[in-house]
Tab-separated table of C-alpha atoms in Angstrom:
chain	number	residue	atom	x	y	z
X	1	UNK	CA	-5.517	3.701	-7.433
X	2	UNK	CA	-3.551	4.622	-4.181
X	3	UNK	CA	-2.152	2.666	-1.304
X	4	UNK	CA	-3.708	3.395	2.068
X	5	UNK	CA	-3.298	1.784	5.485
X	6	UNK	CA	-6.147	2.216	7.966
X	7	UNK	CA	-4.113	2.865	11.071
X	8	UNK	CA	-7.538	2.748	13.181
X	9	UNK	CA	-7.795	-1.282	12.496
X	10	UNK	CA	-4.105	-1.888	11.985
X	11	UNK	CA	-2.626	-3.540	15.100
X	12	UNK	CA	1.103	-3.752	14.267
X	13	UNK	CA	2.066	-7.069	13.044
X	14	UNK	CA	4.133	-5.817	10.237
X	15	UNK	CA	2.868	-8.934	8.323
X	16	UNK	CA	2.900	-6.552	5.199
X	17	UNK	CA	6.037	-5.835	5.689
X	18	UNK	CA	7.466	-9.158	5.371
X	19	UNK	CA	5.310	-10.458	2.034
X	20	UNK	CA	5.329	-7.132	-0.007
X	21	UNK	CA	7.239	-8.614	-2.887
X	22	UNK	CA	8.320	-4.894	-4.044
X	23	UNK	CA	9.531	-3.293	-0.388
X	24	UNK	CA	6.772	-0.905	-0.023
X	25	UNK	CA	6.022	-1.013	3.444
X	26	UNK	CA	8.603	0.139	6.005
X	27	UNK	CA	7.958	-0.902	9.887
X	28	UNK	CA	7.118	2.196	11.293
X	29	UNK	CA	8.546	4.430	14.263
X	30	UNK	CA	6.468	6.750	16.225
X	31	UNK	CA	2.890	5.447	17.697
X	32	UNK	CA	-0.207	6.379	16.496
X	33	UNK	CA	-3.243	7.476	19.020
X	34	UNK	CA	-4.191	4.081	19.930
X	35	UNK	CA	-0.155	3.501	21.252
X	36	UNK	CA	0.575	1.175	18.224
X	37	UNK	CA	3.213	1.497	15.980
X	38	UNK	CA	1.887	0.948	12.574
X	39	UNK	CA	4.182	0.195	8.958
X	40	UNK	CA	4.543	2.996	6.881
X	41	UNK	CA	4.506	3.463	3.090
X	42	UNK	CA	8.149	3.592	1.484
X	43	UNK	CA	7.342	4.672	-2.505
X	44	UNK	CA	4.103	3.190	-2.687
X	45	UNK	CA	4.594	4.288	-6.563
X	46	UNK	CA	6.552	0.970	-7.023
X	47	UNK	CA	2.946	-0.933	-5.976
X	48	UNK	CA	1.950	-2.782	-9.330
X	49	UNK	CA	-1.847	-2.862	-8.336
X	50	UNK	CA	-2.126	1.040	-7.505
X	51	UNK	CA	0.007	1.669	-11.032
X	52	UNK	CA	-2.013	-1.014	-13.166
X	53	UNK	CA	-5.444	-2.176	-11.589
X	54	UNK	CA	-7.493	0.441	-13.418
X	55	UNK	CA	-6.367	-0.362	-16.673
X	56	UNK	CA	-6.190	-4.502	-16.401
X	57	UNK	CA	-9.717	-3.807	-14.249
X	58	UNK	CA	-8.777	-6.867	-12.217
X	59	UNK	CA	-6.438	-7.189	-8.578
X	60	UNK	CA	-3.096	-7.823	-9.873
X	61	UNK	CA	-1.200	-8.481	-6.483
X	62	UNK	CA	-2.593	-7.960	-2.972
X	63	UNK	CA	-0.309	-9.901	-1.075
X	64	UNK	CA	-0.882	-7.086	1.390
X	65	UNK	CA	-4.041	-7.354	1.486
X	66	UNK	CA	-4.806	-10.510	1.659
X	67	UNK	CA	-2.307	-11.293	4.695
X	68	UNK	CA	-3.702	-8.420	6.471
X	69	UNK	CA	-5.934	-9.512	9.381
X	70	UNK	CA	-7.182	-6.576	10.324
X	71	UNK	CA	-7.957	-5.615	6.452
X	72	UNK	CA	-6.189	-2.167	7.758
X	73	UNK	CA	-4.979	-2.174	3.691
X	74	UNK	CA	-7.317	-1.130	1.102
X	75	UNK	CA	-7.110	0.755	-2.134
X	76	UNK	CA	-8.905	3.754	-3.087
X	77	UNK	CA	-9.452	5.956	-6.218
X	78	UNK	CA	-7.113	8.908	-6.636
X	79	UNK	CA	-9.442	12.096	-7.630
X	80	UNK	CA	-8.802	13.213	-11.298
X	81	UNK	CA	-5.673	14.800	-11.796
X	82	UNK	CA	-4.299	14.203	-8.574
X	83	UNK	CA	-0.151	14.309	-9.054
X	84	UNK	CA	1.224	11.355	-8.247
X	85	UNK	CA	4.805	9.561	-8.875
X	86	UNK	CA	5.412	7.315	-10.985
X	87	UNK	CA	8.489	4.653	-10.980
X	88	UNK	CA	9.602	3.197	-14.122
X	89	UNK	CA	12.158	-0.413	-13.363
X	90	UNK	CA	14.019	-1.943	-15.859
């Protein structure tokens, strides 16, 4: 699974930013078309949901996306073999 923010529905509120319990999102710097300066993902490999969903088949955070109220977050399926980081905490 892999991270993605919509920046066509997100307006900017940077709620994300504050609840992400593992520092993901980063408040962004530079506007997007619509003149709105949407967060940005800061190693989205730390995300426990994009690392684990598949194999636990269930949401295991989501903070994100349930505060969102644009839903501007969603998750989608990598494509087989896609390289992708993985972080390891102790």
């Amino acid at each position: 699974m892999k991270l993605v923010i919509d920046e066509s529905r997100c307006k900017g509120c940077n709620l994300c930013v504050l609840v992400c319990p593992y520092g993901i999102f980063q408040e962004g710097t530079e506007l997007n078309s619509r003149g709105i300066v949407a967060p940005v993902l800061d190693r989205p490999e730390r995300c426990t949901n994009c690392r684990l969903q598949a194999l636990y088949g269930r949401l295991l955070c989501g903070v994100c996306h349930m505060i969102c109220p644009d839903q501007a977050i969603t998750w989608i399926e990598e494509k087989p073999f896609e390289p992708h980081r993985v972080e390891v905490e102790f």
